[in-house]
Tab-separated table of C-alpha atoms and ligand atoms in Angstrom:
chain	number	residue	atom	x	y	z
H	162	MET	CA	0.000	0.000	0.000
H	163	GLN	CA	1.504	3.327	-1.108
H	164	LEU	CA	-0.221	5.748	1.161
H	165	ALA	CA	-0.770	9.498	0.937
H	166	VAL	CA	-1.803	11.058	4.241
H	167	PHE	CA	-3.666	14.374	4.051
H	168	ALA	CA	-3.496	16.468	7.236
H	169	SER	CA	-4.291	20.048	8.236
H	170	GLY	CA	-3.099	20.049	11.841
H	171	SER	CA	-0.975	18.387	14.444
H	172	GLY	CA	-0.803	15.035	12.682
H	173	SER	CA	-1.038	12.769	15.714
H	174	ASN	CA	-2.996	10.294	13.577
H	175	LEU	CA	-0.196	10.467	11.003
H	176	GLU	CA	2.229	9.614	13.809
H	177	ALA	CA	0.033	6.660	14.794
H	178	ILE	CA	0.209	5.440	11.185
H	179	PHE	CA	4.014	5.746	11.187
H	180	ASN	CA	4.158	3.852	14.486
H	181	ALA	CA	1.903	1.069	13.195
H	182	ILE	CA	4.120	0.685	10.125
H	183	ASP	CA	7.271	0.597	12.290
H	184	ALA	CA	5.681	-2.017	14.559
H	185	GLY	CA	4.825	-4.256	11.585
H	186	ARG	CA	1.066	-3.837	12.138
H	187	LEU	CA	0.484	-2.001	8.851
H	188	PRO	CA	2.152	-3.204	5.656
H	189	ALA	CA	2.311	0.194	3.960
H	190	THR	CA	4.645	3.006	3.013
H	191	VAL	CA	3.751	6.644	3.553
H	192	ALA	CA	4.707	7.897	0.102
H	193	LEU	CA	3.530	11.468	0.651
H	194	VAL	CA	2.091	13.810	3.264
H	195	LEU	CA	-0.088	16.553	1.856
H	196	SER	CA	-1.457	19.606	3.625
H	197	ASN	CA	-3.490	22.637	2.633
H	198	LYS	CA	-1.475	24.679	5.135
H	199	ALA	CA	2.254	25.364	5.383
H	200	GLY	CA	3.748	25.240	8.864
H	201	VAL	CA	1.460	22.630	10.401
H	202	PHE	CA	3.110	20.064	12.666
H	203	ALA	CA	1.965	17.141	10.497
H	204	LEU	CA	4.405	18.324	7.808
H	205	GLU	CA	7.200	18.507	10.382
H	206	ARG	CA	6.468	14.944	11.501
H	207	ALA	CA	6.831	13.813	7.868
H	208	ARG	CA	10.077	15.739	7.352
H	209	LEU	CA	11.549	14.177	10.479
H	210	ARG	CA	11.077	10.826	8.747
H	211	ASP	CA	12.251	11.987	5.320
H	212	VAL	CA	8.796	11.474	3.880
H	213	PRO	CA	8.020	13.786	0.922
H	214	THR	CA	5.624	16.621	1.730
H	215	ILE	CA	3.585	19.000	-0.351
H	216	VAL	CA	1.344	21.964	0.386
H	217	LEU	CA	-1.602	22.478	-1.968
H	218	ASP	CA	-4.100	25.119	-0.930
H	219	PRO	CA	-7.391	25.014	-2.840
H	220	THR	CA	-8.469	28.434	-1.509
H	221	GLY	CA	-9.566	30.677	-4.367
H	222	ARG	CA	-8.382	28.217	-7.004
H	223	ASP	CA	-10.173	26.842	-10.014
H	224	GLU	CA	-11.303	23.337	-8.967
H	225	ALA	CA	-10.223	21.660	-12.221
H	226	ALA	CA	-6.690	23.055	-11.916
H	227	TYR	CA	-6.512	22.070	-8.239
H	228	LEU	CA	-7.727	18.547	-9.049
H	229	ALA	CA	-5.137	18.226	-11.840
H	230	ASP	CA	-2.379	19.221	-9.374
H	231	LEU	CA	-3.626	16.704	-6.807
H	232	LEU	CA	-3.820	13.850	-9.306
H	233	GLY	CA	-0.414	14.797	-10.695
H	234	VAL	CA	1.339	14.741	-7.355
H	235	LEU	CA	-0.364	11.501	-6.243
H	236	ASN	CA	0.641	9.881	-9.507
H	237	THR	CA	4.244	11.102	-9.243
H	238	HIS	CA	4.545	9.466	-5.828
H	239	GLY	CA	2.847	6.224	-6.898
H	240	VAL	CA	0.021	6.654	-4.381
H	241	ASP	CA	-2.677	3.952	-4.427
H	242	PHE	CA	-4.522	4.779	-1.174
H	243	ILE	CA	-5.378	7.992	0.693
H	244	ALA	CA	-5.859	8.516	4.438
H	245	LEU	CA	-7.502	11.762	5.540
H	246	ALA	CA	-6.098	12.372	9.018
H	247	GLY	CA	-7.526	15.633	10.276
H	248	TYR	CA	-7.783	17.136	6.793
H	249	LEU	CA	-10.187	20.061	6.818
H	250	LYS	CA	-10.729	20.865	3.137
H	251	LYS	CA	-13.430	19.386	0.941
H	252	ILE	CA	-12.092	16.662	-1.367
H	253	PRO	CA	-12.938	17.406	-5.034
H	254	ALA	CA	-15.450	14.967	-6.525
H	255	GLY	CA	-12.904	14.028	-9.206
H	256	LEU	CA	-10.489	12.769	-6.566
H	257	VAL	CA	-13.243	10.843	-4.755
H	258	ALA	CA	-14.065	9.152	-8.074
H	259	ALA	CA	-10.412	8.419	-8.902
H	260	PHE	CA	-9.887	6.833	-5.445
H	261	HIS	CA	-13.292	5.172	-5.079
H	262	GLY	CA	-13.035	2.614	-2.268
H	263	ARG	CA	-9.431	3.666	-1.652
H	264	MET	CA	-9.822	6.762	0.542
H	265	LEU	CA	-10.520	6.680	4.289
H	266	ASN	CA	-11.352	9.428	6.753
H	267	ILE	CA	-11.308	9.350	10.554
H	268	HIS	CA	-14.014	11.236	12.402
H	269	PRO	CA	-14.014	11.673	16.203
H	270	ALA	CA	-17.660	10.714	16.831
H	271	LEU	CA	-20.028	7.832	16.184
H	272	LEU	CA	-21.346	8.762	12.737
H	273	PRO	CA	-23.970	9.646	11.670
H	274	ALA	CA	-24.080	11.534	15.000
H	275	PHE	CA	-22.099	14.757	15.250
H	276	GLY	CA	-20.843	14.814	11.673
H	277	GLY	CA	-21.284	16.934	8.573
H	278	PRO	CA	-20.260	20.458	7.580
H	279	GLY	CA	-19.047	22.572	10.500
H	280	MET	CA	-18.463	19.550	12.735
H	281	PHE	CA	-14.729	19.588	13.311
H	282	GLY	CA	-12.286	19.925	16.185
H	283	GLN	CA	-13.609	20.685	19.661
H	284	ARG	CA	-17.071	21.522	18.283
H	285	ILE	CA	-17.791	17.831	17.880
H	286	HIS	CA	-16.975	17.025	21.497
H	287	ARG	CA	-18.775	20.099	22.814
H	288	ALA	CA	-21.873	19.071	20.833
H	289	ALA	CA	-21.735	15.520	22.217
H	290	ILE	CA	-21.449	16.790	25.818
H	291	GLU	CA	-24.232	19.364	25.355
H	292	TYR	CA	-26.528	16.795	23.759
H	293	GLY	CA	-25.998	14.569	26.778
H	294	VAL	CA	-25.001	11.361	25.012
H	295	ARG	CA	-23.501	8.694	27.274
H	296	TRP	CA	-21.244	7.343	24.550
H	297	THR	CA	-19.309	8.887	21.715
H	298	GLY	CA	-16.371	7.379	19.835
H	299	ALA	CA	-14.513	7.295	16.570
H	300	THR	CA	-15.494	6.250	13.060
H	301	VAL	CA	-13.294	5.298	10.129
H	302	HIS	CA	-15.250	5.555	6.899
H	303	LEU	CA	-14.766	5.524	3.168
H	304	VAL	CA	-14.952	8.966	1.619
H	305	ASP	CA	-17.806	9.904	-0.691
H	306	GLU	CA	-18.801	13.265	-2.190
H	307	ALA	CA	-20.364	14.676	0.998
H	308	TYR	CA	-18.981	15.326	4.480
H	309	ASP	CA	-18.820	12.295	6.801
H	310	THR	CA	-21.444	10.204	4.962
H	311	GLY	CA	-19.394	7.420	3.352
H	312	PRO	CA	-19.644	3.713	4.287
H	313	VAL	CA	-18.482	2.932	7.839
H	314	VAL	CA	-15.465	0.631	8.040
H	315	LEU	CA	-14.696	0.595	11.785
H	316	GLN	CA	-16.414	2.278	14.664
H	317	GLU	CA	-15.882	2.039	18.424
H	318	PRO	CA	-17.384	3.807	21.443
H	319	VAL	CA	-15.855	5.627	24.419
H	320	PRO	CA	-17.883	6.818	27.434
H	321	VAL	CA	-18.775	10.455	28.051
H	322	LYS	CA	-18.167	11.097	31.757
H	323	PRO	CA	-20.081	13.601	33.896
H	324	ASP	CA	-17.105	15.933	34.419
H	325	ASP	CA	-15.845	15.846	30.831
H	326	THR	CA	-14.793	19.053	29.123
H	327	PRO	CA	-14.475	19.033	25.309
H	328	GLU	CA	-10.678	18.869	25.762
H	329	VAL	CA	-10.786	15.864	28.096
H	330	LEU	CA	-13.268	14.033	25.880
H	331	ALA	CA	-11.213	14.845	22.753
H	332	ALA	CA	-8.139	13.268	24.339
H	333	ARG	CA	-10.067	10.078	25.191
H	334	VAL	CA	-11.402	9.813	21.639
H	335	LEU	CA	-8.006	10.621	20.108
H	336	ALA	CA	-6.358	7.724	21.943
H	337	LEU	CA	-8.939	5.435	20.337
H	338	GLU	CA	-8.407	7.022	16.903
H	339	HIS	CA	-4.702	6.223	17.087
H	340	ARG	CA	-5.512	2.498	17.286
H	341	LEU	CA	-8.555	2.436	14.988
H	342	PHE	CA	-7.188	4.256	11.929
H	343	PRO	CA	-4.094	2.067	11.417
H	344	GLU	CA	-6.279	-1.010	12.054
H	345	ALA	CA	-8.688	0.037	9.297
H	346	LEU	CA	-5.849	0.761	6.888
H	347	ALA	CA	-4.329	-2.655	7.635
H	348	LEU	CA	-7.634	-4.348	6.714
H	349	PHE	CA	-7.494	-2.673	3.300
H	350	ALA	CA	-3.793	-3.494	2.901
H	351	ALA	CA	-4.673	-7.142	3.540
H	352	GLY	CA	-7.513	-7.053	0.992
H	353	ARG	CA	-10.062	-8.030	3.665
H	354	VAL	CA	-12.672	-5.323	2.995
H	355	ARG	CA	-15.728	-5.892	0.789
H	356	LEU	CA	-18.279	-3.240	-0.016
H	357	GLU	CA	-21.911	-4.141	-0.777
H	358	GLY	CA	-23.971	-1.011	-1.316
H	359	ARG	CA	-23.040	1.091	1.665
H	360	ARG	CA	-22.330	-1.859	3.942
H	361	VAL	CA	-18.759	-2.855	4.602
H	362	PHE	CA	-17.947	-6.507	5.276
H	363	ILE	CA	-14.645	-7.573	6.754
H	364	ASP	CA	-13.400	-10.997	5.732
H	365	GLU	CA	-11.753	-13.188	8.340
H	366	ALA	CA	-7.986	-13.091	8.486
H	367	PRO	CA	-6.456	-15.991	6.598
H	368	ARG	CA	-5.352	-18.660	9.099
H	369	PRO	CA	-1.699	-19.617	9.282
H	370	PRO	CA	-1.082	-22.983	7.621
H	371	ALA	CA	-1.609	-25.930	9.993
H	372	HIS	CA	1.573	-27.767	10.942
H	373	ALA	CA	1.812	-31.414	9.989
H	374	VAL	CA	2.022	-33.606	13.095
V	279	LIG	C1	-8.747	14.003	14.809
V	279	LIG	O1	-9.595	14.085	15.916
V	279	LIG	C2	-9.511	13.476	13.608
V	279	LIG	O2	-10.479	12.554	13.940
V	279	LIG	C3	-10.142	14.715	13.062
V	279	LIG	O3	-9.170	15.722	13.235
V	279	LIG	C4	-8.314	15.390	14.329
V	279	LIG	C5	-6.914	15.395	13.805
V	279	LIG	O4	-5.962	15.230	14.800
V	279	LIG	N1	-10.626	14.489	11.714
V	279	LIG	P1	-4.442	14.995	14.388
V	279	LIG	O5	-4.024	16.129	13.443
V	279	LIG	O6	-4.312	13.656	13.753
V	279	LIG	O7	-3.675	15.084	15.686
């Protein structure tokens, strides 16, 4: 799996992907880290590992030209799978089509709750606390043309505790994200994911060959 990771912020999920690769839990190479913003820490994390980085900002650009740049750079780096790890810009429909079934996003809530336009960062956790839900969590999903609506690949809950602030809850969810995102990517790398309509089925891991007695 030749992975491009798109990130707009701190890149702790990117770090979790690097760590999973180093630990042998994810058979992949991060071929490229892309951001819409220069100076974000995600880019620094990539540079520290000599991973190529690029900044492409769609703001005020013609979408066709932006899409052509994206496809060009992904092609140059031999990318065959995309992970959106805290990437805050809308993905052009042309890229969604080109990477159909090969682009994952991580969202820090149990979708379809607390997702969609405007639901990012601490707002998600504040909304969950104010709504009064007892559980929130993280969702890894395939990317479609809208925000946070693609087929769910993995999803796990964490409790919302009575004294939680958005910051405390965010940290609890983030710890889960760091395990869930590499796990989901590894399922794709192993070819274990099947899509039927919008339902995702995960095939059992192949068993190791039985030893002759
Ligand atoms: C994560 O909570 C992710 O779910 C959301 O943005 C945040 C990114 O954090 N989409 P980081 O940049 O990976 O630290």
